[in-house]
Coordinates of C-alpha atoms and ligand atoms in Angstrom, one line a residue:
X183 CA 17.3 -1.2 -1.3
X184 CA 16.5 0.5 2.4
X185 CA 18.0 2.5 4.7
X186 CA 17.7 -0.3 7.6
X187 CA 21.0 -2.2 8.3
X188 CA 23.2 -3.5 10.8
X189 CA 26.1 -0.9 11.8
X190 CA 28.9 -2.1 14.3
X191 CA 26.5 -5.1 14.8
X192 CA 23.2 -2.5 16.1
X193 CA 20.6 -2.2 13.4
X194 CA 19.9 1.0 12.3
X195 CA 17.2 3.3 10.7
X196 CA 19.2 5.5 8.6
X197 CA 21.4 7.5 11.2
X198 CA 19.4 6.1 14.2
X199 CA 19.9 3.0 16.3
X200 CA 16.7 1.4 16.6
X201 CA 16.9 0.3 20.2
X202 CA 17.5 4.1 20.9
X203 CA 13.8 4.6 19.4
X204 CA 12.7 1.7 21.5
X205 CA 13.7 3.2 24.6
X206 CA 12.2 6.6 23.4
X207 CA 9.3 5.5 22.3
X208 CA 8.4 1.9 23.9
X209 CA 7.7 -1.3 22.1
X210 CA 6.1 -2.2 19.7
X211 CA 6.4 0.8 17.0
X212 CA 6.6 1.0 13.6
X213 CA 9.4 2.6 12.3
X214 CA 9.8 4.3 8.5
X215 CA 12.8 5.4 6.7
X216 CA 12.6 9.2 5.0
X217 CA 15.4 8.0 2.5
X218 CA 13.6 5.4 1.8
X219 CA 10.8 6.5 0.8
X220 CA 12.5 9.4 -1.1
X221 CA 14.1 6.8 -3.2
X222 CA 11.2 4.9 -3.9
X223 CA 9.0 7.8 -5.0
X224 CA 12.1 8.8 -7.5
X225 CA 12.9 5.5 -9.1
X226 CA 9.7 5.3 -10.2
X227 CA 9.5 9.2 -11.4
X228 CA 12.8 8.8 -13.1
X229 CA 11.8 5.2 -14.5
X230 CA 8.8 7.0 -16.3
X231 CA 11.3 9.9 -17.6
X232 CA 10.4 10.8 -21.2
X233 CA 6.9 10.2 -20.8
X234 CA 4.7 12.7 -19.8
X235 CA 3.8 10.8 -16.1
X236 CA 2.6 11.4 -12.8
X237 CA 3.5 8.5 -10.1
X238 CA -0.1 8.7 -7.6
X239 CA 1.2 7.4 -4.4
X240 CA -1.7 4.7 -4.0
X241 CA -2.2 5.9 0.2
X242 CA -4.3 2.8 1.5
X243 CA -0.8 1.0 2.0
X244 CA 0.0 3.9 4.7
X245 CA -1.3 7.2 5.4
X246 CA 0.2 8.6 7.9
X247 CA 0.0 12.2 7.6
X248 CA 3.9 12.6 7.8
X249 CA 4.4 10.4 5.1
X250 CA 2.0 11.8 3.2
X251 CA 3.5 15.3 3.5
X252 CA 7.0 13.9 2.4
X253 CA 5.6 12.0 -1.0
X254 CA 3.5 15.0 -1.9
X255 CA 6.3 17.6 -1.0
X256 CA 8.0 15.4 -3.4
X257 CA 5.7 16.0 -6.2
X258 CA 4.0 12.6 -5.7
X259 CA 0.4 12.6 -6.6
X260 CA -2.1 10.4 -4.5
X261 CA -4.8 7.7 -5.5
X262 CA -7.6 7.7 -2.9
X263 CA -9.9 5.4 -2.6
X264 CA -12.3 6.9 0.3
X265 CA -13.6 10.5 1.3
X266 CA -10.8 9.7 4.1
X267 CA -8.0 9.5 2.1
X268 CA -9.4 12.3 0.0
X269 CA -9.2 14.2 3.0
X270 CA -5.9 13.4 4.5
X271 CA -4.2 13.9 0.9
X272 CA -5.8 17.6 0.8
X273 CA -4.6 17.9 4.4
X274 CA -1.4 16.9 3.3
X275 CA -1.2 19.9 0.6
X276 CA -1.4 17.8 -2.4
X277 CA -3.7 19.6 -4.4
X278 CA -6.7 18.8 -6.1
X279 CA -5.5 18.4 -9.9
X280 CA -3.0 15.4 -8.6
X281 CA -5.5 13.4 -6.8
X282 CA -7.4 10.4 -8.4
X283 CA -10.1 8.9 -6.9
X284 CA -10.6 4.9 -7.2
X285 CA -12.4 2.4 -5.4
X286 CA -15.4 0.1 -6.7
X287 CA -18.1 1.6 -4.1
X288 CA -17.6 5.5 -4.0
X289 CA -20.5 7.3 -2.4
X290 CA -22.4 10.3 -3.7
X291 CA -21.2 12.4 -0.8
X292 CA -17.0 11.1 -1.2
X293 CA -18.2 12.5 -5.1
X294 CA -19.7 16.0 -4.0
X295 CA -16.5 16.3 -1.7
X296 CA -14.4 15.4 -4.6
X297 CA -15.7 17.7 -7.0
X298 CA -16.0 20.3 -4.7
X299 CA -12.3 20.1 -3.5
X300 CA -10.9 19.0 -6.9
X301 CA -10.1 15.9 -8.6
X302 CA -7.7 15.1 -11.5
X303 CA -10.3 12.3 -12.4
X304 CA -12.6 9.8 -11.0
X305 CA -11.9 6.1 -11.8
X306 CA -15.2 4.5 -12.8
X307 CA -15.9 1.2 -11.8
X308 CA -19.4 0.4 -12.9
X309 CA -22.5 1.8 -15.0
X310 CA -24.5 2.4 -11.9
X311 CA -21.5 4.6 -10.7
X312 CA -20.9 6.6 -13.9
X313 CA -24.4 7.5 -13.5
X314 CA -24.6 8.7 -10.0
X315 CA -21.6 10.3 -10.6
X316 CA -23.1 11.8 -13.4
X317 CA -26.0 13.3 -11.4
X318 CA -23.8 14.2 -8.4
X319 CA -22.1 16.7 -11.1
X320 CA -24.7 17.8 -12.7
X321 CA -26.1 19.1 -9.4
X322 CA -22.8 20.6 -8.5
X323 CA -23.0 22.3 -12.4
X324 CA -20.0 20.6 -12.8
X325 CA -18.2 18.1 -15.1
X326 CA -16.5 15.5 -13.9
X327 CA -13.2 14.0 -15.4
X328 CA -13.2 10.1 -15.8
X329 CA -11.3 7.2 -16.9
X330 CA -13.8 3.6 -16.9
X331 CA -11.3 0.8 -15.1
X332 CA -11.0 -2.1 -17.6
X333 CA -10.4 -5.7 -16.1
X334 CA -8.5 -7.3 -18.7
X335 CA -9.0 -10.4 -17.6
X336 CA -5.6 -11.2 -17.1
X337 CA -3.8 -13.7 -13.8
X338 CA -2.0 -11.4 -12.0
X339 CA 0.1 -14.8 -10.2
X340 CA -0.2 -13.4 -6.9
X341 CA -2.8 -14.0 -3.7
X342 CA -6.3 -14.4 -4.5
X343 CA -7.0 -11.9 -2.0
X344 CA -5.1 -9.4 -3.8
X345 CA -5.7 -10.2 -7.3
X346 CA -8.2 -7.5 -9.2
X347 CA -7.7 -8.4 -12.8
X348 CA -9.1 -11.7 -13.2
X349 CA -12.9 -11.9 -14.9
X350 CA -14.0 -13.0 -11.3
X351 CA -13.0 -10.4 -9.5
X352 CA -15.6 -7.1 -8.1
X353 CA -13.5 -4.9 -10.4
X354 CA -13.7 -2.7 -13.2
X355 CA -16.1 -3.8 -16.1
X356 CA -15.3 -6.7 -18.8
X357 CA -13.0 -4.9 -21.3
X358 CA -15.1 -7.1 -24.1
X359 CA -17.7 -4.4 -22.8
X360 CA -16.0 -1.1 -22.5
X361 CA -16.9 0.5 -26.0
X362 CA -20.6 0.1 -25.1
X363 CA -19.4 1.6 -21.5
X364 CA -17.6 4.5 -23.0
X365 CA -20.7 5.2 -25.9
X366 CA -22.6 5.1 -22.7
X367 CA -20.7 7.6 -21.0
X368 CA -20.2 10.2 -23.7
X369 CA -23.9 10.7 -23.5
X370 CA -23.8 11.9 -19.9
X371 CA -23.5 15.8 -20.0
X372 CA -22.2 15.4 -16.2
X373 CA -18.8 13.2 -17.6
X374 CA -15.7 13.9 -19.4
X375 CA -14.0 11.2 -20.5
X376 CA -10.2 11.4 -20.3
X377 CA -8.7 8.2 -20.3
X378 CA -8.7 4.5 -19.5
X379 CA -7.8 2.8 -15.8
X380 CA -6.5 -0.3 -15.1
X381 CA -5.1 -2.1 -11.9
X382 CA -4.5 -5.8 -12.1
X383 CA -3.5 -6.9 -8.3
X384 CA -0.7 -5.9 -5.9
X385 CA 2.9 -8.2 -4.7
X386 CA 3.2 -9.1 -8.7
X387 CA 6.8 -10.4 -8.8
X388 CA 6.8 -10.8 -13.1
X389 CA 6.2 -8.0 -15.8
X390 CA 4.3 -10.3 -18.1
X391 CA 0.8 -10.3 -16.5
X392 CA 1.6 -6.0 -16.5
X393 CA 2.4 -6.9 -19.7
X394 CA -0.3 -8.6 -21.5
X395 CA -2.9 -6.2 -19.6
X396 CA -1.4 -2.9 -21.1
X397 CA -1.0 -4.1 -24.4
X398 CA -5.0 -5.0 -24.2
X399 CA -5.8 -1.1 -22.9
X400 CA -3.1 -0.5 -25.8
X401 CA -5.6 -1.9 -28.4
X402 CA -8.6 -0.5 -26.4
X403 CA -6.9 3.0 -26.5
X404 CA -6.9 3.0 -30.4
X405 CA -10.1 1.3 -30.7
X406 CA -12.1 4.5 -28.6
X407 CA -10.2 6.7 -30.5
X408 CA -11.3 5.8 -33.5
X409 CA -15.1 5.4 -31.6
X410 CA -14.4 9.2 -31.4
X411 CA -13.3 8.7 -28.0
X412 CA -10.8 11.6 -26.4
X413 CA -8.7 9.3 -24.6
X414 CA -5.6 11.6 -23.5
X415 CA -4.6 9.5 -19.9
X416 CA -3.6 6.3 -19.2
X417 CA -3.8 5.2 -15.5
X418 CA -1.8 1.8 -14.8
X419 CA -2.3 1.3 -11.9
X420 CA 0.4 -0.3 -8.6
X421 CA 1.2 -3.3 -8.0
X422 CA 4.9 -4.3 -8.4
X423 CA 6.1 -6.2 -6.0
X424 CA 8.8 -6.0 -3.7
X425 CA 11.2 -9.0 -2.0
X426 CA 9.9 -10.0 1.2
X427 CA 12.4 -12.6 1.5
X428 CA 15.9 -11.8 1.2
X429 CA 16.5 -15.1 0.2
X430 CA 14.4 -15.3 -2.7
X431 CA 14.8 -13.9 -6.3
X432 CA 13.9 -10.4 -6.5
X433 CA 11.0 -9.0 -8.5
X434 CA 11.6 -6.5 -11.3
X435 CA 13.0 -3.4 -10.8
X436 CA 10.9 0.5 -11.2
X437 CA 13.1 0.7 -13.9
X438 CA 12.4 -2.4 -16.0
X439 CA 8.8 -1.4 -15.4
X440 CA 9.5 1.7 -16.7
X441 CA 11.0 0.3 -19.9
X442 CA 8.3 -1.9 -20.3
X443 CA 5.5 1.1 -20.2
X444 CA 7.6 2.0 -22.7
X445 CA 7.8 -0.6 -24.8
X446 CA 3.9 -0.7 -24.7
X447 CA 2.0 2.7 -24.4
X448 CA 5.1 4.6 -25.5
X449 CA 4.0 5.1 -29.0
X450 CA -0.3 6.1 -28.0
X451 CA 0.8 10.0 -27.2
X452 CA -0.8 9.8 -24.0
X453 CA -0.1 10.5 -20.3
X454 CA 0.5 7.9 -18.1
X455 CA -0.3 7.8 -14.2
X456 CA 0.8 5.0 -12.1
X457 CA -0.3 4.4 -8.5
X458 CA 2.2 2.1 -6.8
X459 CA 1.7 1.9 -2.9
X460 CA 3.7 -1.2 -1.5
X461 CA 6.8 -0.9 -3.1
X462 CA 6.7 3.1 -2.5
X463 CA 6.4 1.8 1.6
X464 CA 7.0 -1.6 1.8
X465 CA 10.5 -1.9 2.5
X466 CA 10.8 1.7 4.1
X467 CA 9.1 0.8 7.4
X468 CA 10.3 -1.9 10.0
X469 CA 7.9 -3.2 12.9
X470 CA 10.0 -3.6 15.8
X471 CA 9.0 -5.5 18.7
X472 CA 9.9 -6.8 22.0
X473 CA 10.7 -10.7 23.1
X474 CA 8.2 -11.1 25.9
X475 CA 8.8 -15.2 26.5
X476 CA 10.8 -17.9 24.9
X477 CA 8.2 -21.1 25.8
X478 CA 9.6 -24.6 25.1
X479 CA 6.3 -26.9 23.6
X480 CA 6.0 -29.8 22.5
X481 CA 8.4 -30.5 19.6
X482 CA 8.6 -27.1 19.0
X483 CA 9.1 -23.6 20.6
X484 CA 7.3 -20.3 20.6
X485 CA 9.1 -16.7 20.6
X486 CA 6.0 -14.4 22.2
X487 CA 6.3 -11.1 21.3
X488 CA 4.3 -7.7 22.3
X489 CA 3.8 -7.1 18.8
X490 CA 0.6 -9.2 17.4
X491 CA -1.8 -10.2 14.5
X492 CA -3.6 -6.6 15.3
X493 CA -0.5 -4.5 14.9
X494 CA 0.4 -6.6 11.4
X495 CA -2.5 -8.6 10.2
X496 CA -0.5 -9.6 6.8
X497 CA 0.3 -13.1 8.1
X498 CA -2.7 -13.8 9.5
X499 CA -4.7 -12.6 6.0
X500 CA -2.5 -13.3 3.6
X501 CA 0.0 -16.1 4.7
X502 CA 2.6 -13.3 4.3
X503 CA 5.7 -13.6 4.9
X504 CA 8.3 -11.2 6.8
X505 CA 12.0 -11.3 7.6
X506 CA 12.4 -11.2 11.4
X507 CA 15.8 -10.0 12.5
X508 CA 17.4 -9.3 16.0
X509 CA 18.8 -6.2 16.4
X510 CA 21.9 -7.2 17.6
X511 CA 23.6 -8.6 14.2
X512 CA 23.9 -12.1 15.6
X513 CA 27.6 -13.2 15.8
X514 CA 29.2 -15.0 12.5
X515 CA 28.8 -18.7 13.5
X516 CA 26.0 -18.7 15.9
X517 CA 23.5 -21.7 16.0
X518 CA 20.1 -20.7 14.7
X519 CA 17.2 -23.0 15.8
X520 CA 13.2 -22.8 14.7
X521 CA 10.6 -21.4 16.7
X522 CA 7.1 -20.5 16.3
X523 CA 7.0 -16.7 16.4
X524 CA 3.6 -16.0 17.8
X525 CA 2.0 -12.9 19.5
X526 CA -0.2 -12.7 22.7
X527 CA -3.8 -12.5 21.4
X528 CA -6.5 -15.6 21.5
X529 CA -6.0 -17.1 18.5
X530 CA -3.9 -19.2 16.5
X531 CA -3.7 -17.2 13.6
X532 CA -2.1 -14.9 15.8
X533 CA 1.6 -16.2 14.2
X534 CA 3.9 -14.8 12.6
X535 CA 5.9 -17.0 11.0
X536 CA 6.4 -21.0 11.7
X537 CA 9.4 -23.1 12.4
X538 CA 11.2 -20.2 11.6
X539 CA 15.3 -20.1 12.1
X540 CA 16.4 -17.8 14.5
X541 CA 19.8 -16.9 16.3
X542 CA 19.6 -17.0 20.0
X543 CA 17.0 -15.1 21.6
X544 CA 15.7 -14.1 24.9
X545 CA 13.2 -12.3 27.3
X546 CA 13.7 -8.5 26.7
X547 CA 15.9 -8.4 23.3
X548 CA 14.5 -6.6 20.6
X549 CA 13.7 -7.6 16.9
X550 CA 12.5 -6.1 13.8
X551 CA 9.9 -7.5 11.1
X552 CA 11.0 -6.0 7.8
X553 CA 9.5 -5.0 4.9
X554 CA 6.2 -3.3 7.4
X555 CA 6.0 0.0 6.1
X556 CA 3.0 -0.9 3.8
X557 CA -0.5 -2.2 4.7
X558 CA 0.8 -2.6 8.3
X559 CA 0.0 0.2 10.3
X560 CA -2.8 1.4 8.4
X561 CA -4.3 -2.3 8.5
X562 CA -4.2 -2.5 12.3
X563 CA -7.0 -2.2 14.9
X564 CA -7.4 -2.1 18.6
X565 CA -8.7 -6.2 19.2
X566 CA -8.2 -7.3 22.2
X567 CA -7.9 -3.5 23.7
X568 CA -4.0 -3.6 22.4
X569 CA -3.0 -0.2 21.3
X570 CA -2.7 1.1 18.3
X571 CA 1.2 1.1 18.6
X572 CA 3.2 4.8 17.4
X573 CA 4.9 5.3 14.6
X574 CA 7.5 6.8 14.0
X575 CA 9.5 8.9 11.0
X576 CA 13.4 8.8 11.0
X577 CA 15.5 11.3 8.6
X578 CA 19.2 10.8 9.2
X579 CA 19.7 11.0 12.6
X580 CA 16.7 12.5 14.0
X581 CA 13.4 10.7 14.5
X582 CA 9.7 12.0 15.3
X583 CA 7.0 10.4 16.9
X584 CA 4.1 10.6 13.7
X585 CA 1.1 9.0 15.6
X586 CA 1.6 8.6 19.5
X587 CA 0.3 5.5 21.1
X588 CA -3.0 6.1 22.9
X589 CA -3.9 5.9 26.6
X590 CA -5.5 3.3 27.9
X591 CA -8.2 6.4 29.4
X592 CA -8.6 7.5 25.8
X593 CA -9.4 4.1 24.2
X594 CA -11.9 3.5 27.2
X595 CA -13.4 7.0 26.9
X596 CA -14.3 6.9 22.8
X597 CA -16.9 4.8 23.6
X598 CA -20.0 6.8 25.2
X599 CA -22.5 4.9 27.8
X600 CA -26.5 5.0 26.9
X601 CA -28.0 6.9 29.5
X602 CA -30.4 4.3 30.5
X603 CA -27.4 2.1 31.6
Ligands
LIG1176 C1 -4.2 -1.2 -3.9 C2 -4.2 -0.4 -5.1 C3 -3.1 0.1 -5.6 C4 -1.7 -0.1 -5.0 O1 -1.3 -1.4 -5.1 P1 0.2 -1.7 -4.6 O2 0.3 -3.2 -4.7 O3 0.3 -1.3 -3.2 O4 1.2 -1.0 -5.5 C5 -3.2 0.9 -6.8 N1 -4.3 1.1 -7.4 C6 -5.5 0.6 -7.0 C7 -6.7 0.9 -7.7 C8 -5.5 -0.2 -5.8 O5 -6.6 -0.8 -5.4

């Protein structure tokens, strides 16, 4: 559920019309939903009740400083996976002890900050890494907490370019190999292992392939234990999905997750950390946007909005689909029609959605791509000297401005000229 729907016929964010932020603000914008999020954070907190559990708010799918503060002020820990994040999360005031640090290519220097700021642990991702992060400790005179990400080698269903748990992917190492990993790492004085990590892809819409990879870490917990192994943490990982298309069946619930954590790991007498990101955002940010033209083609027509593949990237990257709503509730009996929905930059991949049916629409009216709030913003660049487009935080019936749209002077002027030139 989120907190953007029609009222008297005008969408709204929470207490706020929408086209009253557009005329504050300018189009495009993003636009997220404190109640939202708020929500989000807590069904997955109170799906986990019982268990001793920390929900890491996985940051990549939107950082936004604001949003940051809000989840943290919550109680929400964070998953990093950059000296970046790392940073904004401390900026945020989420402390040290509820920050874990993933990612397949951390640096020594993300490590030194790390350890030098505090960590809750460090998910390992390779040999090569335990050892440099190993050294990077020692140096410090330091230990290092760690879990070693396991790739169960399980289909996660879901696009190939966000499946991680599959043998072929870059992540984690072979769970056939992680007792040799772990004997490995309880020789390095620089390490202390705490637990195990897994994360098998993001937008799954079924609990089985969750399923079948935390009853393997299940069996691996008990296995390293009885290696002599002090394996006290269980990190899960994100991933559950949320409903892009109204139309279509919805995937499982935080709570039936929950249960099924449970079901699982509820027995090992361990604490679990997960580190959902798109379904913590996902539906609590709309990108709303501004017809520019409606072009008649050639067997077809095109909407052309101001919004464009560099503001949201998802179709263009991952065939993604998003609901694309007016924000005038179109009247009950109105003929929709399909159009191409297409932005203005030079290239076709810059479409948002094909043949899609749409009510009546014109030059100047105002729609809204749901379900934005997660790798949207934080996925978008500057191509074609577009910029990066505001966003903006709504809590009842106030809204803020939480990254202002840049000048056109202060794009040109972050680039310096060589003084030979
Ligand atoms: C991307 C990622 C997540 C978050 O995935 P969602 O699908 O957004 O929940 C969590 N953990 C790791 C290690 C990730 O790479």
């Amino acid at each position: 559920m989120d907190h953007f729907l029609y009222r008297d016929g005008v969408l709204h964010a929470e207490d706020v019309p929408v086209a009253e932020i557009a005329a504050a603000v300018g189009t495009p914008f993003y636009c997220y939903s404190t109640a939202t999020l708020t929500r989000h954070y807590r069904l997955f907190d109170e799906a986990l009740a019982g268990l001793d559990h920390l929900v890491c708010y996985a940051m990549k799918a939107n950082s936004n400083q604001a949003v940051l503060t809000l989840l943290g002020g919550l109680g929400a820990g964070m998953d990093v996976v950059s000296g970046g994040e790392y940073a904004r999360a401390r900026a945020a005031g989420v402390p040290g002890e509820r920050i874990v640090f993933s990612g397949v290519g951390k640096t020594r220097a993300e490590m030194r900050t790390a350890l030098e700021g505090g960590i809750r642990q460090f998910n390992v991702e390779s040999e090569p890494e335990m050892e440099a992060l190993n050294e990077v400790a020692l140096s410090l005179g330091t230990v290092a907490p760690i879990t070693v990400r396991v790739n169960p080698d399980v289909d996660a269903k879901t696009h190939a370019k966000i499946a991680t748990g599959k043998s072929e992917n870059k992540f984690g190492i072979p769970i056939a190999r992680a007792r040799e990993v772990y004997a490995h790492a309880a020789l390095l004085p620089g390490l202390r292992v705490v637990g195990i990590d897994v994360h098998i892809g993001s937008q799954l819409t079924d609990l089985e392939p969750f399923r079948l990879a935390y009853r393997k870490v299940a069996e691996l917990t008990t296995a390293l234990r009885a290696d002599g192994h002090d394996i006290t943490r269980l990190d899960l990982g994100g991933g559950l999905g949320i409903p892009y298309e109204r139309s279509n069946t919805a995937p499982p619930l935080p709570v039936e997750y929950g249960a099924m954590v449970r079901e699982e790991l509820g027995d090992l007498g361990v604490e679990v950390e997960i580190e959902p990101g798109r379904l913590i955002a996902g539906n609590a940010g709309i990108l709303v946007s501004q017809v520019i033209y409606v072009k008649s083609g050639e067997g077809r027509d095109f909407l052309i909005l101001d919004a464009a593949m560099n503001d949201l990237i998802r179709p263009a990257m991952y065939e993604a689909h998003h609901d694309i709503v007016p924000l005038i509730e179109p009247a009950a009996g109105v003929e929709y029609a399909p159009y191409d929905i297409v932005g203005p930059v030079c290239e076709s991949g810059d479409t948002f959605a094909k043949a899609r049916q749409m009510p009546p629409l014109k030059s100047g009216d105002l729609v809204a791509f749901r379900s934005a709030g997660a790798y949207g913003a934080v996925m978008s660049s500057e191509y074609n000297t577009r910029p990066m487009i505001p966003e903006v935080l709504v809590d009842k019936d106030k809204f803020a401005v939480i990254r202002a749209r840049p000048t056109f002077d202060e794009m040109i002027n972050r680039d310096t000229i060589p003084v030979w030139l």
